[in-house]
């Protein structure tokens, strides 16, 4: 379902030279002997996921959708990005779905929080609070405000029916609150970290509420699992992508720009940035993940990519079939000089822009390009793509001898912030 092409980065033999290392890393991932092996639950998840819980997600999503016109997801990082990426990619940015899904708990901005609470005042609202640790400050702060708003609006008993908590099965403050208040709860598995959790209830419930077929998403996930069972670099495109990343960094490319031509995939880029940034950026190693949406950003970052310092390569994520297309009209008087496109599809124009840009960046600008092509923006493709990037991420980190599944560095800002906020940490 995904094709990977490294020819625009001029890599061929170099990739196959990594086969023995990839075999070893693949074995370590599959037999759980690699670094961070407590967090590899996502590897077998396409088969091991809890089918009863999955059915409950679907019925809860229906119950929520019947009750609200706005579904508010309260979470940050891995407890936020995947669901938003999925919903925007599959529904587009001007969705006609009855339920609007909004995100809070991912910022301390008083403007953002106050405006959203105000926006929710005259709406029918349901809430999904998501936190694996159950103690993340951004999420807890927003949830206290949301909970108060819901209780004032619906009363304690009815608001409890409108709030769902996704958290650890036993530990953490959120689990305690959920049990005390009688919220329906879903479990974030112990052995799946935040940035790998979009395939668990963390992502599945909001995605289902948004009207997306989560069965299809799991079908894509299963297919990817099967396609990636082999470590053969000629067959496993996720591993070929991982190896290409390593080779390009060894050539001095310390930044990777995730490029899409679909504005509705810009949150996929944010999700991808977290996945690779938090997994790989440690021990003084890693590639800086950044992103751009073309052709929009060709009018801003395009200049740097073309002629600036040669620090980066691009990973171009192309979509074969757009969600929808339209034909460019002819005008009797060609005042704007655009009649040369009359009768052409807009998607064709987008694809020609991509082809011309690839040539400009690769040939004239000497910027290597890795091409990842997905068939469409469907739920099945999203599931497949998640697993593709998970496998690529784990492989790229194991090749660097890094634990992909921890994020010790993110604690430093929290420590300083808590000191400044006067939090008692004893
Ligand atoms: O990838 C991660 O583990 C992090 O980004 C977490 O998802 C994020 O910090 C939110 O954590 P929690 O779900 O515990 O609130």
Tab-separated table of C-alpha atoms in Angstrom, residues 29-300:
chain	number	residue	atom	x	y	z
A	29	UNK	CA	12.543	-5.871	17.931
A	30	UNK	CA	10.611	-9.073	17.272
A	31	UNK	CA	12.046	-11.125	20.124
A	32	UNK	CA	11.891	-8.173	22.519
A	33	UNK	CA	15.581	-8.136	23.318
A	34	UNK	CA	16.333	-4.584	22.123
A	35	UNK	CA	16.489	-1.326	24.058
A	36	UNK	CA	13.195	-0.240	25.620
A	37	UNK	CA	11.742	-3.722	25.185
A	38	UNK	CA	9.025	-3.002	27.769
A	39	UNK	CA	7.356	-0.720	25.213
A	40	UNK	CA	7.066	-2.868	22.122
A	41	UNK	CA	3.407	-3.837	22.633
A	42	UNK	CA	2.533	-1.979	19.415
A	43	UNK	CA	4.510	-4.505	17.314
A	44	UNK	CA	1.958	-7.335	17.757
A	45	UNK	CA	-1.005	-5.004	18.458
A	46	UNK	CA	-2.608	-5.563	15.017
A	47	UNK	CA	-3.483	-9.047	16.358
A	48	UNK	CA	-3.374	-8.707	20.121
A	49	UNK	CA	-5.670	-5.708	20.601
A	50	UNK	CA	-8.566	-6.287	22.964
A	51	UNK	CA	-11.545	-7.094	20.705
A	52	UNK	CA	-14.106	-6.559	23.482
A	53	UNK	CA	-12.709	-3.148	24.254
A	54	UNK	CA	-12.685	-2.364	20.524
A	55	UNK	CA	-16.418	-3.138	20.350
A	56	UNK	CA	-16.988	-0.970	23.425
A	57	UNK	CA	-15.106	1.906	21.719
A	58	UNK	CA	-17.542	1.687	18.823
A	59	UNK	CA	-20.620	1.711	21.044
A	60	UNK	CA	-19.228	4.512	23.214
A	61	UNK	CA	-18.482	6.547	20.069
A	62	UNK	CA	-22.100	6.118	18.995
A	63	UNK	CA	-23.383	7.081	22.450
A	64	UNK	CA	-21.182	10.211	22.406
A	65	UNK	CA	-22.157	11.129	18.847
A	66	UNK	CA	-25.871	10.868	19.742
A	67	UNK	CA	-25.408	13.264	22.653
A	68	UNK	CA	-23.164	16.031	21.383
A	69	UNK	CA	-22.322	18.356	18.552
A	70	UNK	CA	-18.829	19.058	19.886
A	71	UNK	CA	-16.513	16.315	21.127
A	72	UNK	CA	-13.621	17.767	23.091
A	73	UNK	CA	-10.420	15.751	23.322
A	74	UNK	CA	-8.233	16.804	26.252
A	75	UNK	CA	-4.630	15.565	25.939
A	76	UNK	CA	-1.135	16.411	24.740
A	77	UNK	CA	1.714	14.804	22.785
A	78	UNK	CA	0.965	11.178	22.045
A	79	UNK	CA	-2.390	11.601	23.774
A	80	UNK	CA	-3.461	14.170	21.173
A	81	UNK	CA	-1.510	14.275	17.909
A	82	UNK	CA	-2.487	10.937	16.379
A	83	UNK	CA	-6.236	11.444	16.697
A	84	UNK	CA	-6.043	14.941	15.234
A	85	UNK	CA	-3.779	13.776	12.398
A	86	UNK	CA	-6.186	10.956	11.546
A	87	UNK	CA	-9.355	13.034	11.712
A	88	UNK	CA	-7.970	15.877	9.582
A	89	UNK	CA	-6.469	13.517	7.025
A	90	UNK	CA	-9.613	11.418	6.608
A	91	UNK	CA	-12.338	14.032	7.005
A	92	UNK	CA	-10.516	16.985	5.491
A	93	UNK	CA	-10.430	20.501	6.913
A	94	UNK	CA	-14.020	21.423	5.992
A	95	UNK	CA	-15.736	18.295	7.186
A	96	UNK	CA	-19.490	17.904	6.839
A	97	UNK	CA	-19.530	15.454	9.760
A	98	UNK	CA	-22.185	16.259	12.346
A	99	UNK	CA	-19.678	16.132	15.202
A	100	UNK	CA	-16.965	18.726	15.485
A	101	UNK	CA	-13.891	17.369	17.271
A	102	UNK	CA	-11.855	19.983	19.155
A	103	UNK	CA	-8.584	19.645	21.063
A	104	UNK	CA	-7.599	21.151	24.391
A	105	UNK	CA	-5.127	20.196	27.141
A	106	UNK	CA	-2.236	20.745	24.745
A	107	UNK	CA	-1.368	24.328	25.760
A	108	UNK	CA	-1.229	26.737	28.706
A	109	UNK	CA	-2.414	29.588	26.479
A	110	UNK	CA	-5.138	31.388	28.443
A	111	UNK	CA	-6.452	32.852	25.182
A	112	UNK	CA	-6.875	29.420	23.597
A	113	UNK	CA	-8.434	27.862	26.693
A	114	UNK	CA	-10.777	30.751	27.516
A	115	UNK	CA	-11.940	31.102	23.923
A	116	UNK	CA	-12.689	27.404	23.648
A	117	UNK	CA	-14.634	27.326	26.923
A	118	UNK	CA	-16.622	30.297	25.687
A	119	UNK	CA	-17.229	28.596	22.318
A	120	UNK	CA	-18.551	25.499	24.124
A	121	UNK	CA	-21.104	27.436	26.203
A	122	UNK	CA	-24.046	27.031	23.840
A	123	UNK	CA	-23.017	23.667	22.324
A	124	UNK	CA	-23.907	20.113	23.269
A	125	UNK	CA	-20.589	18.810	24.559
A	126	UNK	CA	-18.922	15.489	25.377
A	127	UNK	CA	-15.345	15.143	26.605
A	128	UNK	CA	-12.603	12.537	26.248
A	129	UNK	CA	-9.750	13.195	28.656
A	130	UNK	CA	-6.651	11.236	27.683
A	131	UNK	CA	-3.474	10.805	29.713
A	132	UNK	CA	-1.391	7.704	30.237
A	133	UNK	CA	0.391	9.070	33.295
A	134	UNK	CA	-2.771	10.790	34.455
A	135	UNK	CA	-0.712	13.674	35.778
A	136	UNK	CA	0.345	15.752	32.751
A	137	UNK	CA	-0.029	19.411	33.775
A	138	UNK	CA	-1.396	20.868	30.526
A	139	UNK	CA	-4.069	18.147	30.422
A	140	UNK	CA	-4.931	18.280	34.149
A	141	UNK	CA	-5.248	22.075	34.079
A	142	UNK	CA	-7.603	22.082	31.106
A	143	UNK	CA	-9.587	19.119	32.405
A	144	UNK	CA	-10.333	20.763	35.757
A	145	UNK	CA	-11.790	23.742	33.873
A	146	UNK	CA	-13.712	21.508	31.472
A	147	UNK	CA	-15.074	19.352	34.282
A	148	UNK	CA	-16.313	22.433	36.140
A	149	UNK	CA	-17.913	23.759	32.963
A	150	UNK	CA	-19.612	20.413	32.280
A	151	UNK	CA	-20.910	20.099	35.850
A	152	UNK	CA	-22.310	23.630	35.778
A	153	UNK	CA	-23.927	22.967	32.419
A	154	UNK	CA	-25.324	19.444	32.916
A	155	UNK	CA	-25.091	18.747	36.660
A	156	UNK	CA	-22.723	16.224	38.203
A	157	UNK	CA	-24.626	13.069	37.282
A	158	UNK	CA	-25.306	13.902	33.644
A	159	UNK	CA	-21.864	15.332	33.008
A	160	UNK	CA	-20.387	12.030	34.233
A	161	UNK	CA	-22.238	10.329	31.355
A	162	UNK	CA	-20.682	12.768	28.910
A	163	UNK	CA	-17.081	12.377	30.056
A	164	UNK	CA	-14.887	9.439	29.054
A	165	UNK	CA	-11.376	8.883	30.410
A	166	UNK	CA	-8.610	7.064	28.537
A	167	UNK	CA	-5.762	6.279	30.902
A	168	UNK	CA	-3.699	3.631	32.653
A	169	UNK	CA	-5.645	0.565	33.749
A	170	UNK	CA	-4.889	1.063	37.443
A	171	UNK	CA	-2.510	3.920	38.216
A	172	UNK	CA	-2.583	7.723	38.213
A	173	UNK	CA	-4.741	10.599	39.328
A	174	UNK	CA	-6.954	10.472	36.239
A	175	UNK	CA	-7.867	6.836	36.875
A	176	UNK	CA	-8.758	7.775	40.465
A	177	UNK	CA	-10.963	10.689	39.344
A	178	UNK	CA	-12.641	8.533	36.683
A	179	UNK	CA	-13.448	5.786	39.184
A	180	UNK	CA	-14.761	8.236	41.769
A	181	UNK	CA	-16.925	10.094	39.254
A	182	UNK	CA	-18.117	6.964	37.432
A	183	UNK	CA	-16.781	7.881	33.976
A	184	UNK	CA	-16.552	5.220	31.302
A	185	UNK	CA	-12.859	4.392	30.926
A	186	UNK	CA	-10.582	2.939	28.264
A	187	UNK	CA	-7.130	1.532	28.843
A	188	UNK	CA	-3.803	2.667	27.451
A	189	UNK	CA	-1.723	-0.531	27.459
A	190	UNK	CA	1.338	-0.563	29.734
A	191	UNK	CA	3.616	-1.629	26.920
A	192	UNK	CA	2.625	1.043	24.363
A	193	UNK	CA	4.107	4.524	24.746
A	194	UNK	CA	2.280	7.767	23.960
A	195	UNK	CA	3.596	8.354	20.464
A	196	UNK	CA	2.735	4.787	19.437
A	197	UNK	CA	-0.757	4.973	20.958
A	198	UNK	CA	-2.943	6.267	18.114
A	199	UNK	CA	-3.767	2.628	17.327
A	200	UNK	CA	-5.131	2.101	20.867
A	201	UNK	CA	-8.247	3.666	22.472
A	202	UNK	CA	-6.231	6.917	22.673
A	203	UNK	CA	-6.730	7.446	18.957
A	204	UNK	CA	-9.549	5.045	18.204
A	205	UNK	CA	-12.299	6.658	20.292
A	206	UNK	CA	-11.955	10.225	18.934
A	207	UNK	CA	-11.437	8.851	15.428
A	208	UNK	CA	-14.621	6.759	15.697
A	209	UNK	CA	-16.590	9.714	17.102
A	210	UNK	CA	-15.469	11.684	14.038
A	211	UNK	CA	-17.372	9.157	11.915
A	212	UNK	CA	-14.337	7.265	10.629
A	213	UNK	CA	-14.383	3.493	10.129
A	214	UNK	CA	-11.927	2.170	12.735
A	215	UNK	CA	-12.371	-1.407	11.464
A	216	UNK	CA	-10.826	-0.231	8.199
A	217	UNK	CA	-8.006	1.418	10.126
A	218	UNK	CA	-7.236	-1.892	11.868
A	219	UNK	CA	-7.372	-3.681	8.496
A	220	UNK	CA	-4.641	-1.360	7.233
A	221	UNK	CA	-2.644	-1.949	10.386
A	222	UNK	CA	-2.868	-5.731	9.966
A	223	UNK	CA	-1.852	-5.546	6.342
A	224	UNK	CA	1.195	-3.469	7.251
A	225	UNK	CA	2.114	-5.992	9.945
A	226	UNK	CA	2.054	-8.766	7.354
A	227	UNK	CA	3.962	-6.772	4.738
A	228	UNK	CA	6.634	-5.888	7.287
A	229	UNK	CA	7.146	-9.384	8.661
A	230	UNK	CA	10.357	-9.694	6.686
A	231	UNK	CA	13.600	-7.852	7.337
A	232	UNK	CA	14.536	-8.089	3.646
A	233	UNK	CA	15.345	-4.527	2.597
A	234	UNK	CA	14.075	-5.193	-0.914
A	235	UNK	CA	10.652	-6.070	0.491
A	236	UNK	CA	10.299	-4.076	3.708
A	237	UNK	CA	9.874	-0.461	2.626
A	238	UNK	CA	9.737	0.854	6.210
A	239	UNK	CA	13.191	-0.565	6.868
A	240	UNK	CA	14.492	0.759	3.525
A	241	UNK	CA	13.267	4.205	4.601
A	242	UNK	CA	14.970	3.805	8.019
A	243	UNK	CA	18.266	2.840	6.397
A	244	UNK	CA	18.020	5.734	3.926
A	245	UNK	CA	17.646	8.121	6.872
A	246	UNK	CA	20.815	6.743	8.440
A	247	UNK	CA	22.784	6.979	5.189
A	248	UNK	CA	21.637	10.541	4.557
A	249	UNK	CA	22.605	11.627	8.046
A	250	UNK	CA	26.007	10.029	7.584
A	251	UNK	CA	26.287	12.232	4.487
A	252	UNK	CA	25.823	15.313	6.693
A	253	UNK	CA	22.062	15.751	6.378
A	254	UNK	CA	20.993	16.474	9.944
A	255	UNK	CA	17.454	17.650	9.148
A	256	UNK	CA	14.575	15.837	7.467
A	257	UNK	CA	11.699	17.802	6.008
A	258	UNK	CA	8.414	15.902	5.802
A	259	UNK	CA	6.666	17.357	2.779
A	260	UNK	CA	3.052	16.900	1.811
A	261	UNK	CA	0.963	18.537	-0.889
A	262	UNK	CA	-2.228	18.024	1.122
A	263	UNK	CA	-3.085	20.691	3.749
A	264	UNK	CA	-5.250	18.119	5.523
A	265	UNK	CA	-2.086	16.093	6.157
A	266	UNK	CA	-0.192	18.843	7.946
A	267	UNK	CA	-1.166	17.295	11.306
A	268	UNK	CA	0.168	13.948	10.078
A	269	UNK	CA	3.458	15.813	9.748
A	270	UNK	CA	3.115	17.054	13.364
A	271	UNK	CA	2.421	13.494	14.527
A	272	UNK	CA	5.422	12.208	12.523
A	273	UNK	CA	7.635	14.947	14.053
A	274	UNK	CA	6.754	13.787	17.561
A	275	UNK	CA	7.280	10.136	16.653
A	276	UNK	CA	10.759	10.656	15.250
A	277	UNK	CA	11.816	13.665	17.356
A	278	UNK	CA	11.033	12.118	20.754
A	279	UNK	CA	12.218	8.661	19.751
A	280	UNK	CA	15.488	9.541	18.056
A	281	UNK	CA	16.588	12.867	19.519
A	282	UNK	CA	18.684	11.752	22.479
A	283	UNK	CA	22.251	10.861	23.497
A	284	UNK	CA	23.410	13.770	21.275
A	285	UNK	CA	22.087	11.882	18.220
A	286	UNK	CA	19.161	12.027	15.817
A	287	UNK	CA	17.845	13.855	12.790
A	288	UNK	CA	15.870	17.081	13.328
A	289	UNK	CA	12.349	16.401	12.009
A	290	UNK	CA	10.690	19.394	10.392
A	291	UNK	CA	7.828	19.758	7.947
A	292	UNK	CA	6.319	21.798	5.160
A	293	UNK	CA	3.095	21.807	3.185
A	294	UNK	CA	3.620	22.515	-0.491
A	295	UNK	CA	2.940	24.383	-2.584
A	296	UNK	CA	2.020	26.813	0.247
A	297	UNK	CA	5.475	26.698	1.830
A	298	UNK	CA	7.283	26.866	-1.494
A	299	UNK	CA	6.470	30.557	-1.159
A	300	UNK	CA	8.294	30.719	2.185
